mmCIF file of C-alpha atoms in Angstrom:
data_model
loop_
_atom_site.group_PDB
_atom_site.id
_atom_site.type_symbol
_atom_site.label_atom_id
_atom_site.label_comp_id
_atom_site.label_asym_id
_atom_site.label_seq_id
_atom_site.Cartn_x
_atom_site.Cartn_y
_atom_site.Cartn_z
ATOM 1 C CA MET G 1 -12.853 -15.665 23.689
ATOM 2 C CA ARG G 2 -12.867 -12.743 26.130
ATOM 3 C CA LEU G 3 -11.407 -9.591 24.627
ATOM 4 C CA THR G 4 -10.352 -6.359 26.272
ATOM 5 C CA LEU G 5 -10.810 -3.310 24.047
ATOM 6 C CA GLU G 6 -8.635 -0.214 24.375
ATOM 7 C CA ILE G 7 -8.476 2.964 22.274
ATOM 8 C CA ILE G 8 -5.098 4.576 21.558
ATOM 9 C CA ARG G 9 -5.648 8.336 21.369
ATOM 10 C CA SER G 10 -2.193 9.855 21.792
ATOM 11 C CA GLN G 11 1.012 9.703 19.776
ATOM 12 C CA GLN G 12 2.918 8.864 22.951
ATOM 13 C CA ALA G 13 0.714 5.840 23.590
ATOM 14 C CA LEU G 14 1.092 4.740 19.978
ATOM 15 C CA GLU G 15 4.883 5.007 20.209
ATOM 16 C CA ALA G 16 4.884 2.988 23.443
ATOM 17 C CA LEU G 17 2.878 0.236 21.736
ATOM 18 C CA ARG G 18 5.557 -0.412 19.111
ATOM 19 C CA PRO G 19 7.159 -3.595 20.562
ATOM 20 C CA GLU G 20 3.776 -5.328 20.801
ATOM 21 C CA TRP G 21 2.648 -3.888 17.457
ATOM 22 C CA ASP G 22 5.791 -5.168 15.743
ATOM 23 C CA ALA G 23 5.338 -8.623 17.278
ATOM 24 C CA LEU G 24 1.746 -8.823 16.021
ATOM 25 C CA HIS G 25 2.677 -7.426 12.600
ATOM 26 C CA ALA G 26 5.327 -10.136 12.204
ATOM 27 C CA ARG G 27 2.640 -12.794 12.709
ATOM 28 C CA CYS G 28 0.288 -11.371 10.081
ATOM 29 C CA ASP G 29 0.427 -12.284 6.406
ATOM 30 C CA ALA G 30 2.167 -10.172 3.779
ATOM 31 C CA LYS G 31 -0.983 -8.209 2.883
ATOM 32 C CA ALA G 32 -0.691 -6.281 6.171
ATOM 33 C CA PHE G 33 2.741 -4.926 5.212
ATOM 34 C CA PHE G 34 1.667 -1.288 5.043
ATOM 35 C CA ASN G 35 0.440 -1.498 8.646
ATOM 36 C CA ASP G 36 4.041 -1.597 9.816
ATOM 37 C CA HIS G 37 4.307 0.581 12.935
ATOM 38 C CA ARG G 38 6.737 2.920 11.165
ATOM 39 C CA ALA G 39 4.233 3.425 8.351
ATOM 40 C CA VAL G 40 1.457 4.158 10.843
ATOM 41 C CA MET G 41 3.600 6.802 12.536
ATOM 42 C CA LEU G 42 4.383 8.414 9.162
ATOM 43 C CA ASN G 43 0.686 8.322 8.303
ATOM 44 C CA TRP G 44 -0.206 10.120 11.513
ATOM 45 C CA ALA G 45 2.389 12.799 10.711
ATOM 46 C CA ARG G 46 0.356 13.590 7.560
ATOM 47 C CA HIS G 47 -2.930 13.873 9.476
ATOM 48 C CA ARG G 48 -2.065 15.408 12.829
ATOM 49 C CA GLU G 49 -1.690 19.012 11.582
ATOM 50 C CA ALA G 50 -5.434 19.230 10.975
ATOM 51 C CA ARG G 51 -7.100 20.243 14.242
ATOM 52 C CA SER G 52 -10.205 18.255 13.317
ATOM 53 C CA ASN G 53 -8.246 14.968 13.348
ATOM 54 C CA SER G 54 -7.488 12.833 16.369
ATOM 55 C CA LEU G 55 -6.078 9.344 16.747
ATOM 56 C CA HIS G 56 -8.595 6.573 17.260
ATOM 57 C CA ILE G 57 -6.696 3.291 17.105
ATOM 58 C CA VAL G 58 -8.792 0.341 18.210
ATOM 59 C CA THR G 59 -6.828 -2.425 19.930
ATOM 60 C CA MET G 60 -7.992 -5.677 21.499
ATOM 61 C CA ARG G 61 -6.204 -8.002 23.880
ATOM 62 C CA GLN G 62 -6.746 -11.587 24.894
ATOM 63 C CA SER G 63 -5.232 -12.599 28.240
ATOM 64 C CA GLY G 64 -3.190 -9.388 28.057
ATOM 65 C CA GLU G 65 -1.714 -10.133 24.615
ATOM 66 C CA LEU G 66 -2.333 -7.778 21.706
ATOM 67 C CA VAL G 67 -4.376 -9.672 19.088
ATOM 68 C CA PHE G 68 -5.968 -6.862 17.068
ATOM 69 C CA ALA G 69 -5.117 -3.332 15.946
ATOM 70 C CA ALA G 70 -7.097 -1.059 13.641
ATOM 71 C CA PRO G 71 -5.317 2.247 12.831
ATOM 72 C CA MET G 72 -7.965 4.954 12.431
ATOM 73 C CA ILE G 73 -8.543 8.642 12.964
ATOM 74 C CA GLN G 74 -11.652 10.469 14.101
ATOM 75 C CA GLN G 75 -12.373 13.523 11.981
ATOM 76 C CA ARG G 76 -14.748 16.044 13.531
ATOM 77 C CA ASP G 77 -16.908 18.324 11.415
ATOM 78 C CA ARG G 78 -18.502 21.709 12.021
ATOM 79 C CA ILE G 79 -21.859 20.422 13.191
ATOM 80 C CA GLY G 80 -20.431 18.418 16.076
ATOM 81 C CA THR G 81 -20.524 14.974 14.481
ATOM 82 C CA SER G 82 -17.519 13.004 13.261
ATOM 83 C CA THR G 83 -16.331 10.439 10.732
ATOM 84 C CA LEU G 84 -14.055 7.503 11.433
ATOM 85 C CA LYS G 85 -11.443 7.057 8.708
ATOM 86 C CA TRP G 86 -8.541 4.743 8.162
ATOM 87 C CA LEU G 87 -5.192 6.223 9.134
ATOM 88 C CA THR G 88 -3.669 6.176 5.654
ATOM 89 C CA SER G 89 -0.644 7.642 3.903
ATOM 90 C CA LEU G 90 -3.077 9.685 1.732
ATOM 91 C CA THR G 91 -1.818 7.645 -1.226
ATOM 92 C CA PRO G 92 -3.263 4.507 -2.886
ATOM 93 C CA LEU G 93 -1.951 1.869 -0.457
ATOM 94 C CA TYR G 94 -4.023 -0.905 1.101
ATOM 95 C CA ASP G 95 -6.183 -0.228 4.170
ATOM 96 C CA ASP G 96 -6.000 -3.132 6.608
ATOM 97 C CA VAL G 97 -5.874 -4.261 10.236
ATOM 98 C CA LEU G 98 -3.573 -6.462 12.253
ATOM 99 C CA ILE G 99 -5.170 -9.603 13.618
ATOM 100 C CA ALA G 100 -3.509 -12.591 15.278
ATOM 101 C CA PRO G 101 -3.770 -15.807 13.215
ATOM 102 C CA GLU G 102 -5.455 -17.701 16.065
ATOM 103 C CA ALA G 103 -7.992 -14.953 16.814
ATOM 104 C CA ASP G 104 -11.699 -15.503 16.154
ATOM 105 C CA VAL G 105 -12.455 -13.030 13.357
ATOM 106 C CA ASP G 106 -16.221 -13.154 13.923
ATOM 107 C CA VAL G 107 -15.869 -12.300 17.602
ATOM 108 C CA ILE G 108 -13.482 -9.441 16.847
ATOM 109 C CA ALA G 109 -15.740 -8.155 14.052
ATOM 110 C CA GLY G 110 -18.709 -8.133 16.413
ATOM 111 C CA GLN G 111 -16.865 -6.257 19.126
ATOM 112 C CA PHE G 112 -15.421 -3.792 16.621
ATOM 113 C CA ALA G 113 -18.880 -3.084 15.185
ATOM 114 C CA ARG G 114 -20.375 -2.543 18.642
ATOM 115 C CA HIS G 115 -17.587 -0.147 19.523
ATOM 116 C CA VAL G 116 -17.790 2.107 16.447
ATOM 117 C CA ARG G 117 -21.586 2.240 16.712
ATOM 118 C CA SER G 118 -21.337 3.343 20.333
ATOM 119 C CA ILE G 119 -19.122 6.381 19.704
ATOM 120 C CA PRO G 120 -21.114 9.523 20.463
ATOM 121 C CA PHE G 121 -22.024 11.541 17.358
ATOM 122 C CA ALA G 122 -19.983 9.371 14.967
ATOM 123 C CA ARG G 123 -22.000 9.237 11.767
ATOM 124 C CA LYS G 124 -19.792 7.376 9.248
ATOM 125 C CA LEU G 125 -16.935 4.914 8.955
ATOM 126 C CA LYS G 126 -14.836 5.046 5.787
ATOM 127 C CA ALA G 127 -12.220 2.721 4.328
ATOM 128 C CA SER G 128 -11.195 3.183 0.715
ATOM 129 C CA ILE G 129 -8.728 0.570 -0.596
ATOM 130 C CA VAL G 130 -9.641 -2.745 0.988
ATOM 131 C CA ARG G 131 -8.532 -6.009 -0.597
ATOM 132 C CA GLU G 132 -11.365 -8.511 -0.682
ATOM 133 C CA ASP G 133 -9.045 -11.168 0.755
ATOM 134 C CA SER G 134 -7.840 -8.946 3.623
ATOM 135 C CA SER G 135 -8.567 -9.127 7.337
ATOM 136 C CA LEU G 136 -10.157 -5.674 7.190
ATOM 137 C CA ASN G 137 -12.637 -6.824 4.565
ATOM 138 C CA ALA G 138 -13.599 -9.722 6.840
ATOM 139 C CA ILE G 139 -14.168 -7.241 9.677
ATOM 140 C CA LEU G 140 -16.230 -4.728 7.679
ATOM 141 C CA SER G 141 -18.153 -6.968 5.292
ATOM 142 C CA GLY G 142 -20.849 -7.752 7.856
ATOM 143 C CA MET G 143 -21.426 -4.112 8.801
ATOM 144 C CA GLY G 144 -23.017 -2.807 5.624
ATOM 145 C CA PRO G 145 -22.883 -2.454 1.831
ATOM 146 C CA VAL G 146 -19.641 -2.486 -0.108
ATOM 147 C CA ASP G 147 -18.578 -0.834 -3.362
ATOM 148 C CA SER G 148 -16.072 -2.584 -5.597
ATOM 149 C CA SER G 149 -13.541 -0.650 -7.659
ATOM 150 C CA GLU G 150 -13.304 -1.281 -11.383
ATOM 151 C CA HIS G 151 -9.536 -1.640 -10.941
ATOM 152 C CA PRO G 152 -8.567 -4.690 -8.864
ATOM 153 C CA ALA G 153 -5.201 -5.468 -7.316
ATOM 154 C CA LEU G 154 -3.124 -7.392 -9.859
ATOM 155 C CA GLU G 155 -0.642 -10.065 -8.870
ATOM 156 C CA ALA G 156 1.837 -12.409 -10.519
ATOM 157 C CA ASP G 157 2.272 -15.840 -8.950
ATOM 158 C CA LEU G 158 5.907 -16.934 -9.233
ATOM 159 C CA THR G 159 5.680 -20.255 -7.427
ATOM 160 C CA GLY G 160 7.032 -23.134 -9.447
ATOM 161 C CA TYR G 161 9.925 -21.277 -11.082
ATOM 162 C CA ALA G 162 13.305 -22.591 -10.014
ATOM 163 C CA ASP G 163 15.162 -19.440 -11.071
ATOM 164 C CA ARG G 164 14.969 -16.356 -13.264
ATOM 165 C CA ASP G 165 15.906 -18.298 -16.388
ATOM 166 C CA ALA G 166 13.057 -20.747 -15.851
ATOM 167 C CA TYR G 167 10.637 -17.846 -15.543
ATOM 168 C CA PHE G 168 11.837 -16.228 -18.767
ATOM 169 C CA ALA G 169 11.766 -19.560 -20.591
ATOM 170 C CA SER G 170 8.126 -20.027 -19.563
ATOM 171 C CA LYS G 171 7.084 -16.922 -21.495
ATOM 172 C CA PRO G 172 5.689 -17.399 -25.014
ATOM 173 C CA ALA G 173 8.310 -17.281 -27.742
ATOM 174 C CA LYS G 174 6.715 -14.103 -29.108
ATOM 175 C CA SER G 175 7.078 -12.326 -25.733
ATOM 176 C CA ARG G 176 10.716 -13.370 -25.373
ATOM 177 C CA LYS G 177 11.399 -12.121 -28.888
ATOM 178 C CA ARG G 178 9.769 -8.761 -28.129
ATOM 179 C CA PHE G 179 11.837 -8.374 -24.952
ATOM 180 C CA ARG G 180 15.088 -8.965 -26.821
ATOM 181 C CA LEU G 181 13.994 -6.696 -29.671
ATOM 182 C CA TYR G 182 13.232 -3.737 -27.388
ATOM 183 C CA PHE G 183 16.331 -4.265 -25.255
ATOM 184 C CA ASN G 184 18.546 -4.387 -28.357
ATOM 185 C CA ARG G 185 16.831 -1.279 -29.698
ATOM 186 C CA LEU G 186 17.942 0.612 -26.617
ATOM 187 C CA SER G 187 21.414 -0.905 -26.756
ATOM 188 C CA GLN G 188 21.933 0.671 -30.167
ATOM 189 C CA ILE G 189 21.564 4.093 -28.500
ATOM 190 C CA GLY G 190 23.946 3.451 -25.605
ATOM 191 C CA GLU G 191 25.026 0.943 -23.000
ATOM 192 C CA THR G 192 21.790 -0.527 -21.604
ATOM 193 C CA LYS G 193 21.552 -2.350 -18.300
ATOM 194 C CA PHE G 194 19.320 -3.030 -15.314
ATOM 195 C CA ASN G 195 20.459 -1.815 -11.906
ATOM 196 C CA LEU G 196 19.117 -3.062 -8.574
ATOM 197 C CA ILE G 197 19.634 -0.399 -5.932
ATOM 198 C CA GLY G 198 19.193 -1.376 -2.289
ATOM 199 C CA ALA G 199 20.212 -0.698 1.279
ATOM 200 C CA ASP G 200 23.867 -0.129 0.428
ATOM 201 C CA SER G 201 23.016 2.867 -1.795
ATOM 202 C CA ASP G 202 21.163 6.153 -1.503
ATOM 203 C CA LEU G 203 17.621 5.739 -2.800
ATOM 204 C CA LYS G 204 16.717 9.427 -2.503
ATOM 205 C CA PRO G 205 17.700 10.531 -6.035
ATOM 206 C CA GLU G 206 16.078 7.441 -7.533
ATOM 207 C CA ILE G 207 12.798 8.075 -5.726
ATOM 208 C CA SER G 208 12.927 11.774 -6.635
ATOM 209 C CA TRP G 209 13.313 10.886 -10.321
ATOM 210 C CA ILE G 210 10.283 8.589 -10.170
ATOM 211 C CA PHE G 211 8.136 11.279 -8.569
ATOM 212 C CA ASP G 212 9.343 14.010 -10.933
ATOM 213 C CA VAL G 213 8.346 11.896 -13.929
ATOM 214 C CA LYS G 214 5.008 10.868 -12.425
ATOM 215 C CA ARG G 215 4.129 14.470 -11.598
ATOM 216 C CA ASP G 216 4.838 15.555 -15.174
ATOM 217 C CA TRP G 217 2.828 12.602 -16.496
ATOM 218 C CA ALA G 218 -0.153 13.403 -14.276
ATOM 219 C CA LEU G 219 -0.098 17.071 -15.263
ATOM 220 C CA GLU G 220 0.057 16.283 -18.979
ATOM 221 C CA ARG G 221 -2.661 13.643 -18.759
ATOM 222 C CA SER G 222 -5.268 15.449 -16.679
ATOM 223 C CA GLY G 223 -4.016 18.964 -16.007
ATOM 224 C CA ASP G 224 -4.259 18.187 -12.302
ATOM 225 C CA LYS G 225 -1.404 16.545 -10.460
ATOM 226 C CA GLY G 226 -3.690 15.598 -7.560
ATOM 227 C CA TRP G 227 -2.192 13.699 -4.652
ATOM 228 C CA ILE G 228 1.035 12.994 -6.499
ATOM 229 C CA SER G 229 1.856 16.730 -6.642
ATOM 230 C CA GLN G 230 1.925 17.239 -2.897
ATOM 231 C CA PRO G 231 5.522 17.405 -1.592
ATOM 232 C CA GLU G 232 4.378 15.460 1.482
ATOM 233 C CA THR G 233 3.616 12.492 -0.783
ATOM 234 C CA GLU G 234 7.155 12.097 -2.038
ATOM 235 C CA GLN G 235 8.459 12.793 1.464
ATOM 236 C CA TRP G 236 6.326 9.938 2.832
ATOM 237 C CA PHE G 237 7.924 7.450 0.436
ATOM 238 C CA GLN G 238 11.379 8.878 1.038
ATOM 239 C CA SER G 239 10.904 8.544 4.806
ATOM 240 C CA PHE G 240 9.319 5.101 4.573
ATOM 241 C CA SER G 241 12.231 3.852 2.459
ATOM 242 C CA GLU G 242 14.708 5.278 4.967
ATOM 243 C CA GLU G 243 12.880 3.624 7.878
ATOM 244 C CA LEU G 244 12.690 0.245 6.126
ATOM 245 C CA THR G 245 16.040 0.195 4.388
ATOM 246 C CA GLN G 246 16.268 -3.597 4.150
ATOM 247 C CA LYS G 247 12.828 -3.855 2.544
ATOM 248 C CA SER G 248 13.073 -0.926 0.108
ATOM 249 C CA LYS G 249 14.668 -1.141 -3.329
ATOM 250 C CA VAL G 250 14.673 0.522 -6.735
ATOM 251 C CA LEU G 251 15.037 -1.302 -10.032
ATOM 252 C CA THR G 252 16.084 0.968 -12.884
ATOM 253 C CA LEU G 253 16.906 0.461 -16.540
ATOM 254 C CA THR G 254 19.493 2.880 -17.909
ATOM 255 C CA CYS G 255 20.548 3.668 -21.459
ATOM 256 C CA GLY G 256 23.840 5.514 -21.511
ATOM 257 C CA ASP G 257 23.568 8.147 -18.794
ATOM 258 C CA LYS G 258 19.746 8.306 -18.873
ATOM 259 C CA ARG G 259 17.133 6.445 -16.880
ATOM 260 C CA VAL G 260 14.640 4.667 -19.113
ATOM 261 C CA VAL G 261 12.292 3.295 -16.464
ATOM 262 C CA SER G 262 12.432 2.858 -12.690
ATOM 263 C CA ALA G 263 10.363 1.098 -10.053
ATOM 264 C CA LEU G 264 10.302 1.642 -6.313
ATOM 265 C CA PHE G 265 9.330 -1.594 -4.616
ATOM 266 C CA PHE G 266 9.218 -3.203 -1.187
ATOM 267 C CA ILE G 267 9.765 -6.802 -0.134
ATOM 268 C CA HIS G 268 8.009 -8.437 2.793
ATOM 269 C CA GLN G 269 7.776 -12.134 3.614
ATOM 270 C CA ASP G 270 7.164 -13.807 0.216
ATOM 271 C CA THR G 271 5.791 -10.769 -1.639
ATOM 272 C CA LEU G 272 7.320 -8.003 -3.730
ATOM 273 C CA PHE G 273 5.116 -4.882 -3.718
ATOM 274 C CA GLY G 274 5.555 -2.837 -6.904
ATOM 275 C CA SER G 275 4.757 0.557 -5.446
ATOM 276 C CA LYS G 276 5.721 3.318 -7.912
ATOM 277 C CA ILE G 277 6.775 2.920 -11.549
ATOM 278 C CA ALA G 278 7.733 5.674 -14.017
ATOM 279 C CA TYR G 279 9.392 5.839 -17.417
ATOM 280 C CA ASP G 280 10.936 8.528 -19.592
ATOM 281 C CA PRO G 281 8.579 9.225 -22.547
ATOM 282 C CA GLU G 282 11.656 9.603 -24.754
ATOM 283 C CA PHE G 283 11.995 5.822 -24.656
ATOM 284 C CA SER G 284 8.327 4.884 -25.055
ATOM 285 C CA HIS G 285 9.132 3.278 -28.438
ATOM 286 C CA ALA G 286 11.030 0.541 -26.552
ATOM 287 C CA SER G 287 8.092 -0.588 -24.413
ATOM 288 C CA PRO G 288 9.765 0.246 -21.067
ATOM 289 C CA GLY G 289 6.847 -1.194 -19.069
ATOM 290 C CA LEU G 290 7.310 -4.626 -20.627
ATOM 291 C CA LEU G 291 11.071 -4.564 -20.093
ATOM 292 C CA LEU G 292 10.692 -3.527 -16.462
ATOM 293 C CA MET G 293 8.032 -6.086 -15.565
ATOM 294 C CA VAL G 294 10.008 -9.000 -16.998
ATOM 295 C CA GLU G 295 13.061 -7.990 -14.991
ATOM 296 C CA LEU G 296 11.026 -7.157 -11.875
ATOM 297 C CA CYS G 297 9.605 -10.678 -11.818
ATOM 298 C CA ARG G 298 13.078 -12.145 -12.334
ATOM 299 C CA VAL G 299 14.468 -9.985 -9.518
ATOM 300 C CA ALA G 300 11.625 -11.144 -7.277
ATOM 301 C CA ILE G 301 12.673 -14.754 -7.881
ATOM 302 C CA ASP G 302 16.317 -13.855 -7.190
ATOM 303 C CA LEU G 303 15.219 -12.368 -3.844
ATOM 304 C CA GLY G 304 13.234 -15.461 -2.885
ATOM 305 C CA MET G 305 9.814 -13.885 -3.441
ATOM 306 C CA ARG G 306 6.927 -15.996 -4.628
ATOM 307 C CA ARG G 307 4.517 -13.234 -5.562
ATOM 308 C CA VAL G 308 4.648 -9.796 -7.198
ATOM 309 C CA ASP G 309 1.824 -7.545 -6.085
ATOM 310 C CA ILE G 310 1.482 -4.969 -8.870
ATOM 311 C CA MET G 311 -1.087 -3.248 -6.650
ATOM 312 C CA THR G 312 -3.940 -1.036 -7.859
ATOM 313 C CA GLY G 313 -4.272 0.925 -11.080
ATOM 314 C CA ASP G 314 -4.795 -0.223 -14.611
ATOM 315 C CA SER G 315 -2.541 -0.582 -17.641
ATOM 316 C CA SER G 316 -2.113 -3.110 -20.409
ATOM 317 C CA TRP G 317 1.392 -4.110 -19.326
ATOM 318 C CA LYS G 318 0.209 -4.726 -15.742
ATOM 319 C CA ARG G 319 -2.631 -6.965 -16.945
ATOM 320 C CA ARG G 320 -0.231 -8.836 -19.241
ATOM 321 C CA PHE G 321 1.926 -9.968 -16.318
ATOM 322 C CA ALA G 322 -0.783 -10.610 -13.741
ATOM 323 C CA THR G 323 -1.792 -14.227 -13.216
ATOM 324 C CA PHE G 324 -4.755 -13.324 -10.999
ATOM 325 C CA SER G 325 -6.565 -10.327 -9.554
ATOM 326 C CA VAL G 326 -8.141 -9.445 -6.220
ATOM 327 C CA PRO G 327 -11.181 -7.108 -6.054
ATOM 328 C CA ILE G 328 -10.670 -3.819 -4.227
ATOM 329 C CA ASN G 329 -13.579 -2.716 -2.035
ATOM 330 C CA SER G 330 -14.503 0.536 -0.350
ATOM 331 C CA TYR G 331 -16.824 1.094 2.589
ATOM 332 C CA ARG G 332 -18.950 4.116 3.509
ATOM 333 C CA LEU G 333 -20.821 2.769 6.483
ATOM 334 C CA SER G 334 -23.494 4.832 8.189
ATOM 335 C CA LEU G 335 -23.379 4.938 11.976
ATOM 336 C CA ASP G 336 -25.947 6.387 14.371
ATOM 337 C CA PRO G 337 -24.675 9.877 15.286
ATOM 338 C CA TRP G 338 -27.248 10.396 18.028
ATOM 339 C CA ARG G 339 -26.333 7.419 20.171
ATOM 340 C CA LEU G 340 -24.563 8.122 23.467
ATOM 341 C CA HIS G 341 -23.451 5.218 25.663
ATOM 342 C CA GLY G 342 -26.168 2.986 24.281
ATOM 343 C CA LYS G 343 -28.994 5.526 24.672
ATOM 344 C CA LYS G 344 -30.866 7.523 22.053
ATOM 345 C CA TRP G 345 -31.037 11.278 22.134
ATOM 346 C CA VAL G 346 -34.634 12.532 22.061
#
């Protein structure tokens, strides 16, 4: 397979690539969802203000057709060397590449490795949240050592359930009893109901509530809000949800005029991605995480999804609903910073 490699270095060139990028993205599996062209553009908006950052998107073509795209940046340091990093949202979303289903992964991996090792004064390549079953992991796994996170991606397999009632009936009698108990406990306070909010409604206030609660939770837990405190973080999710209106939804449980728990999620192909979940501590006695996850899985079935990706992070209620897990890897690969066009500096 003869491949032509090209590096996208300007925003204009990246924008012009969108029709081909979208066509390739549509052919990839659901795991590549966050490599949507609109997400990549929003990611670059978070990185481009730093003068040390420049686009370095590796693309490959076969017979003129785009078959591979790796969204990266090159970050230069003060000593004249640089680090290649994945072009991320600066939040815990999956790092991945786009690769055509018929492409030879080994050939692409070899050409990718030769390219990054030939970049003058590039000393490292970093990718942080890489699913072990992803195309990116297949590309990087032969280049050097890998570190695995203690918190894997958790998923619930919903295949085999005819409808939401069949899913609920499959739960142990004790779990069904607990769900009804907690729901009725809330109902004694005020009218309690689930609300699915989608493209026909404004998601902005719902997303803002989720981030307000998560910021308070992070501050109380660690005294440091970290990445969640940055206004650009919420703005990224607000903008992403606006760009992908048909794929973005919020599920919320209300009691009277108060939100109990809410989840921002995205749907793509056969997968529901549970992105951000937050609950009001006032209602912690009613196990809001359990209530939400039961309904989220039932909503996924209603929407024709066959999998709920609960994504990274750890909690007892996430583990309770997951039917399997996928290891999350990170790569810190050393490159040769003194190589220039295949020759050593002496």
